[in-house]
Amino acid sequence: MGNKYISQNYRNHTTAGYKAKSDVEQIMSEEGFTNIGIKRADHRWGIVDFIYNLAGIAKATMRIGRGDILFLQYPMRRYFTYMCRVAHLRGAKVAVLIHDVGSFRHKRQSVKRELRRLGRADYVIATNSIMASRLRQEGLDKPIGSLEAWDYLTATDPIPSRVGDGDIRIAYAGTMSRGKNAFLWEWGKVIRDYVVDIYGLGFRMDEVEAPEKFYDHGFVSSENIIAGMTSDYGLVWDGHSIASCEGDFGSYLALNTPHKLSLYLRARLPIIIWSGAAMAPMVERSGIGITVDTLEEINERVKSVSPEQYGAMRKNVEAIAADMAAGKYFRRAAKEAIRQLSQR
């Protein structure tokens, strides 16, 4: 009897999805969970990736037993349903940590079909309480817990905060594309009282409005970005509009817990977030940033923040960042899952 997980090969270790899943694996290992698959790797060749993960699943199939609790991370390519069946046949229970519910973002996917798949688990950890409520409303009839925020583990620490050396700076991190964050190409139209630090691939300075308002840092690794961010705030916004978070990716913020929020907090940056986002209540409740309805509102909001107010935000950010650095969010959610499954 014990708590188990299956490590996988992650083909692109530069993405937020890889970082979040590998951090969860590290926390599970620190908590004494047993990896019943093969050691985590980052082979990028498709055939090697397939063979490596298949070998890990085959190994895990033989190492799950009665009384175990198997933790899976969802989505899990190809093998999620299979491993739920194997675990149950062998007398084990399954807890699943959700990273993404694709059918809530892409309307072409079936919500009912995806929830049937998630329903094969015995306990579900949603990304936040709003996501948990939506899952219940859609008919997921399983115990559902909540992560609330992603932990963010790094070996490096942020540099000391930048204090009053010119324009207010707002960071935006991620992979840039017109499908996910087309608002970037229009944002310059409403920027007046700040400048923007861009971290990620795909940004084109020659295509945006008011390029003089942007500084393109390109791709920066997770360790270096934590150590080197010199912005005053981090922006959580997606979609094609500067007036609201719209489109598949923008509206998904109303349910999702974006990994970039944890990145900013770990870098000690207060948050600017869309008021309709699932994480907006946490930002307001914890005093770690400001919410806005539109990107144009940012000008007045950042100007109205006094040095004392900003200092209080930073102090609150540091407390939450310390929790994220220690893996406290997943540790708490996992303990609750184990407690409930052990009673059933």
Coordinates of C-alpha atoms in Angstrom, one line a residue:
M1 CA 0.0 0.0 0.0
G2 CA 1.3 3.5 -0.8
N3 CA 0.9 6.6 -2.9
K4 CA 2.1 6.2 -6.5
Y5 CA 2.7 8.2 -9.6
I6 CA 3.9 7.7 -13.1
S7 CA 6.7 9.9 -14.5
Q8 CA 6.7 10.6 -18.2
N9 CA 8.8 11.9 -21.0
Y10 CA 8.1 15.6 -21.7
R11 CA 9.1 16.5 -25.2
N12 CA 9.3 20.3 -24.7
H13 CA 10.6 21.3 -21.3
T14 CA 10.3 25.0 -22.1
T15 CA 6.6 25.1 -21.8
A16 CA 4.4 26.0 -18.8
G17 CA 2.7 22.6 -19.0
Y18 CA 6.0 20.7 -18.7
K19 CA 7.1 23.0 -15.8
A20 CA 3.9 22.5 -13.9
K21 CA 3.9 18.7 -14.3
S22 CA 7.5 18.2 -13.5
D23 CA 7.2 20.4 -10.4
V24 CA 4.2 18.3 -9.2
E25 CA 6.3 15.1 -9.8
Q26 CA 9.1 16.6 -7.7
I27 CA 6.8 17.5 -4.9
M28 CA 5.3 14.0 -5.0
S29 CA 8.8 12.5 -4.7
E30 CA 9.6 14.7 -1.8
E31 CA 6.3 13.6 -0.1
G32 CA 7.4 10.0 -0.4
F33 CA 5.3 9.0 -3.3
T34 CA 6.7 6.2 -5.4
N35 CA 7.3 6.6 -9.2
I36 CA 6.2 3.3 -10.6
G37 CA 7.1 4.3 -14.2
I38 CA 10.4 5.2 -15.7
K39 CA 12.5 8.1 -14.7
R40 CA 11.3 11.5 -16.0
A41 CA 13.0 12.4 -19.3
D42 CA 12.9 15.0 -22.1
H43 CA 13.5 13.1 -25.3
R44 CA 12.2 15.2 -28.2
W45 CA 12.1 12.7 -31.0
G46 CA 8.5 11.4 -31.5
I47 CA 9.3 7.7 -31.7
V48 CA 11.6 7.9 -28.7
D49 CA 8.9 9.8 -26.8
F50 CA 6.3 7.1 -27.7
I51 CA 8.5 4.2 -26.8
Y52 CA 9.6 5.8 -23.5
N53 CA 6.1 6.5 -22.3
L54 CA 4.8 3.1 -23.4
A55 CA 7.6 1.4 -21.4
G56 CA 6.8 3.5 -18.4
I57 CA 3.1 2.5 -18.6
A58 CA 4.0 -1.1 -19.0
K59 CA 6.2 -1.0 -15.9
A60 CA 3.6 0.9 -13.9
T61 CA 1.0 -1.7 -14.8
M62 CA 3.0 -4.3 -12.9
R63 CA 3.7 -2.2 -9.9
I64 CA 0.2 -1.0 -8.9
G65 CA -1.5 -3.0 -6.1
R66 CA -4.4 -3.3 -3.7
G67 CA -4.7 -0.3 -1.3
D68 CA -2.5 2.0 -3.4
I69 CA -3.5 5.5 -4.4
L70 CA -2.4 6.3 -7.9
F71 CA -2.0 10.0 -8.7
L72 CA -2.3 10.9 -12.4
Q73 CA -1.9 14.3 -14.1
Y74 CA -4.5 15.2 -16.7
P75 CA -4.4 15.4 -19.7
M76 CA -2.3 12.2 -19.9
R77 CA -1.5 11.3 -23.4
R78 CA -3.1 8.0 -24.6
Y79 CA -3.0 6.1 -21.3
F80 CA -5.3 7.9 -18.8
T81 CA -8.3 5.6 -19.2
Y82 CA -6.2 2.5 -19.4
M83 CA -4.3 3.3 -16.2
C84 CA -7.6 4.0 -14.4
R85 CA -8.9 0.6 -15.4
V86 CA -5.7 -1.2 -14.4
A87 CA -5.7 0.5 -11.0
H88 CA -9.2 -0.4 -10.3
L89 CA -8.7 -4.0 -11.4
R90 CA -5.8 -4.3 -9.0
G91 CA -7.7 -2.8 -6.1
A92 CA -6.2 0.7 -6.2
K93 CA -7.8 4.1 -6.2
V94 CA -7.1 7.0 -8.6
A95 CA -6.7 10.7 -7.8
V96 CA -6.3 13.0 -10.8
L97 CA -4.8 16.5 -10.9
I98 CA -6.3 18.5 -13.7
H99 CA -4.1 20.8 -15.7
D100 CA -6.4 21.5 -18.5
V101 CA -10.0 20.6 -19.5
G102 CA -9.8 21.0 -23.3
S103 CA -13.6 20.8 -23.9
F104 CA -14.1 23.9 -21.7
R105 CA -11.8 25.9 -24.0
H106 CA -12.3 24.3 -27.5
K107 CA -16.0 24.1 -28.2
R108 CA -15.4 21.4 -30.9
Q109 CA -14.7 18.9 -28.1
S110 CA -17.4 17.1 -26.2
V111 CA -17.7 18.1 -22.5
K112 CA -19.7 15.0 -21.7
R113 CA -17.1 12.8 -23.3
E114 CA -14.3 14.4 -21.4
L115 CA -16.1 14.3 -18.1
R116 CA -16.8 10.6 -18.6
R117 CA -13.1 10.2 -19.0
L118 CA -12.3 12.2 -15.8
G119 CA -15.1 10.3 -14.0
R120 CA -13.0 7.1 -14.2
A121 CA -10.9 8.6 -11.4
D122 CA -12.1 8.3 -7.7
Y123 CA -11.0 11.8 -6.7
V124 CA -10.5 14.9 -8.9
I125 CA -8.3 17.9 -8.0
A126 CA -9.5 20.9 -10.0
T127 CA -7.2 23.9 -10.7
N128 CA -9.4 26.2 -8.6
S129 CA -12.8 26.4 -6.8
I130 CA -14.5 27.9 -9.8
M131 CA -13.3 25.1 -12.1
A132 CA -14.5 22.6 -9.4
S133 CA -18.0 24.2 -9.4
R134 CA -18.2 24.1 -13.2
L135 CA -17.2 20.4 -13.2
R136 CA -20.0 19.7 -10.7
Q137 CA -22.5 21.7 -12.7
E138 CA -21.6 19.7 -15.8
G139 CA -22.3 16.4 -14.0
L140 CA -19.0 15.1 -12.7
D141 CA -20.2 12.9 -9.9
K142 CA -16.9 12.4 -8.0
P143 CA -15.4 14.1 -4.9
I144 CA -13.6 17.3 -6.2
G145 CA -10.9 19.2 -4.4
S146 CA -9.1 22.4 -5.5
L147 CA -5.5 23.3 -6.1
E148 CA -6.1 27.1 -6.2
A149 CA -2.7 28.0 -7.6
W150 CA 0.3 26.3 -9.2
D151 CA 3.4 25.8 -7.2
Y152 CA 6.6 27.0 -8.8
L153 CA 9.9 25.4 -7.9
T154 CA 13.3 27.0 -8.8
A155 CA 16.8 26.8 -7.7
T156 CA 17.3 30.5 -8.1
D157 CA 15.8 33.5 -6.3
P158 CA 14.5 36.8 -7.7
I159 CA 16.8 39.8 -7.7
P160 CA 16.0 42.7 -5.3
S161 CA 13.0 44.7 -6.4
R162 CA 13.5 47.6 -8.8
V163 CA 12.6 50.9 -7.1
G164 CA 11.4 54.0 -9.0
D165 CA 13.9 54.0 -11.9
G166 CA 11.8 55.4 -14.7
D167 CA 8.6 54.1 -16.3
I168 CA 6.3 51.6 -14.7
R169 CA 7.0 48.2 -16.3
I170 CA 4.5 45.4 -16.9
A171 CA 5.7 41.9 -17.8
Y172 CA 3.8 39.6 -20.1
A173 CA 5.2 36.0 -20.5
G174 CA 4.2 33.1 -22.7
T175 CA 4.2 31.8 -26.2
M176 CA 3.0 34.6 -28.5
S177 CA 0.5 33.8 -31.3
R178 CA -2.5 35.4 -32.9
G179 CA -4.5 32.4 -31.9
K180 CA -3.9 32.7 -28.2
N181 CA -3.0 36.3 -27.4
A182 CA -3.8 38.4 -30.5
F183 CA -4.5 41.4 -28.1
L184 CA -0.7 42.0 -28.0
W185 CA -0.8 43.3 -31.5
E186 CA -3.4 45.9 -30.5
W187 CA -2.3 46.6 -26.9
G188 CA 0.0 49.5 -27.9
K189 CA -3.1 51.6 -28.9
V190 CA -4.0 52.1 -25.2
I191 CA -0.6 52.1 -23.5
R192 CA 0.2 55.5 -22.0
D193 CA 1.7 55.4 -18.5
Y194 CA 3.8 52.3 -18.6
V195 CA 6.0 50.1 -20.9
V196 CA 5.8 46.3 -21.5
D197 CA 8.4 43.6 -21.0
I198 CA 7.7 40.6 -23.3
Y199 CA 9.1 37.2 -22.4
G200 CA 8.5 34.4 -24.9
L201 CA 8.7 33.3 -28.5
G202 CA 6.7 34.6 -31.5
F203 CA 6.5 38.4 -30.7
R204 CA 7.0 40.7 -33.6
M205 CA 8.0 44.2 -32.8
D206 CA 7.5 45.3 -36.5
E207 CA 3.8 44.2 -36.4
V208 CA 2.5 45.8 -33.1
E209 CA 1.0 49.1 -32.5
A210 CA 3.4 51.6 -30.7
P211 CA 6.5 49.3 -30.8
E212 CA 8.4 51.8 -28.7
K213 CA 6.3 50.8 -25.7
F214 CA 7.6 47.2 -25.8
Y215 CA 10.8 45.5 -24.9
D216 CA 11.2 42.0 -26.4
H217 CA 13.4 39.8 -24.2
G218 CA 12.7 36.6 -26.2
F219 CA 12.6 33.2 -24.6
V220 CA 14.1 33.0 -21.2
S221 CA 14.4 29.8 -19.2
S222 CA 12.3 29.3 -16.1
E223 CA 15.3 29.7 -13.8
N224 CA 16.7 32.8 -15.5
I225 CA 13.3 34.5 -15.8
I226 CA 12.8 34.3 -12.1
A227 CA 16.2 35.7 -11.4
G228 CA 16.1 38.4 -14.0
M229 CA 12.6 39.9 -14.2
T230 CA 12.8 43.6 -13.4
S231 CA 9.1 44.6 -14.1
D232 CA 6.7 46.1 -11.5
Y233 CA 3.7 44.0 -12.4
G234 CA 2.9 40.8 -14.3
L235 CA -0.2 40.7 -16.6
V236 CA -2.6 37.8 -16.8
W237 CA -4.7 38.3 -20.0
D238 CA -5.4 36.2 -23.1
G239 CA -7.6 36.3 -26.2
H240 CA -7.9 38.7 -29.2
S241 CA -9.4 41.8 -27.5
I242 CA -8.1 44.6 -25.4
A243 CA -11.6 45.3 -24.2
S244 CA -12.1 42.0 -22.4
C245 CA -10.7 38.4 -22.4
E246 CA -12.6 36.9 -25.4
G247 CA -12.3 33.9 -27.7
D248 CA -11.4 30.4 -26.7
F249 CA -8.2 31.2 -24.8
G250 CA -9.5 34.5 -23.3
S251 CA -12.8 33.2 -22.0
Y252 CA -11.0 30.1 -20.6
L253 CA -9.4 32.4 -18.0
A254 CA -12.8 32.5 -16.3
L255 CA -12.2 28.9 -15.4
N256 CA -8.5 28.2 -15.6
T257 CA -5.5 28.8 -13.2
P258 CA -2.8 30.1 -15.5
H259 CA 0.8 29.0 -14.8
K260 CA 2.1 32.4 -15.6
L261 CA 0.4 33.9 -12.5
S262 CA 2.6 31.7 -10.4
L263 CA 5.6 32.7 -12.5
Y264 CA 5.0 36.3 -11.8
L265 CA 4.4 35.8 -8.1
R266 CA 7.5 33.7 -7.8
A267 CA 9.4 36.6 -9.4
R268 CA 7.9 38.8 -6.7
L269 CA 5.7 40.8 -9.1
P270 CA 2.2 41.9 -8.1
I271 CA -0.5 40.9 -10.6
I272 CA -2.7 42.8 -13.0
I273 CA -5.5 40.4 -14.1
W274 CA -8.8 40.5 -16.0
S275 CA -11.6 41.0 -13.5
G276 CA -13.6 38.1 -14.9
A277 CA -10.7 35.6 -14.4
A278 CA -11.1 32.7 -12.0
M279 CA -8.0 33.9 -10.2
A280 CA -9.2 37.5 -9.8
P281 CA -10.9 36.8 -6.4
M282 CA -7.6 35.4 -5.1
V283 CA -5.7 38.4 -6.3
E284 CA -8.1 40.8 -4.6
R285 CA -8.6 38.7 -1.4
S286 CA -4.8 38.2 -0.9
G287 CA -3.9 41.8 -1.8
I288 CA -1.4 40.8 -4.4
G289 CA -2.4 43.0 -7.3
I290 CA -5.2 44.7 -9.1
T291 CA -8.1 43.7 -11.4
V292 CA -9.2 45.5 -14.6
D293 CA -12.1 45.1 -17.0
T294 CA -10.1 46.4 -20.0
L295 CA -6.5 46.9 -20.8
E296 CA -7.1 50.6 -21.2
E297 CA -7.9 50.8 -17.4
I298 CA -4.3 49.8 -16.6
N299 CA -3.1 53.4 -17.2
E300 CA -5.1 55.0 -14.4
R301 CA -4.9 52.0 -12.1
V302 CA -1.1 51.8 -11.9
K303 CA -0.8 55.6 -11.6
S304 CA -3.2 55.6 -8.6
V305 CA -1.2 53.0 -6.6
S306 CA 0.8 54.8 -3.9
P307 CA 4.3 53.6 -2.9
E308 CA 2.8 52.4 0.4
Q309 CA 0.1 50.4 -1.4
Y310 CA 2.7 48.9 -3.8
G311 CA 4.9 48.0 -0.8
A312 CA 2.0 46.2 0.9
M313 CA 1.3 44.3 -2.4
R314 CA 4.9 43.2 -2.6
K315 CA 4.8 42.0 1.0
N316 CA 1.7 39.9 0.3
V317 CA 3.3 38.6 -2.9
E318 CA 6.4 37.5 -1.0
A319 CA 4.3 35.4 1.4
I320 CA 2.5 33.6 -1.4
A321 CA 5.7 33.2 -3.4
A322 CA 7.3 31.4 -0.4
D323 CA 4.4 29.0 -0.4
M324 CA 4.7 28.3 -4.1
A325 CA 8.5 27.8 -3.8
A326 CA 7.8 25.2 -1.0
G327 CA 5.1 23.3 -3.0
K328 CA 2.5 24.0 -0.4
Y329 CA -0.5 24.2 -2.8
F330 CA -0.1 20.7 -4.2
R331 CA 1.0 19.2 -0.9
R332 CA -2.3 20.5 0.7
A333 CA -4.5 19.3 -2.2
A334 CA -2.8 15.9 -2.3
K335 CA -3.2 15.4 1.5
E336 CA -6.9 16.1 1.3
A337 CA -7.2 13.7 -1.6
I338 CA -5.4 11.0 0.4
R339 CA -7.6 11.7 3.4
Q340 CA -10.8 11.4 1.5
L341 CA -9.8 8.3 -0.5
S342 CA -8.5 6.5 2.7
Q343 CA -12.0 6.9 4.2
R344 CA -13.8 5.4 1.3

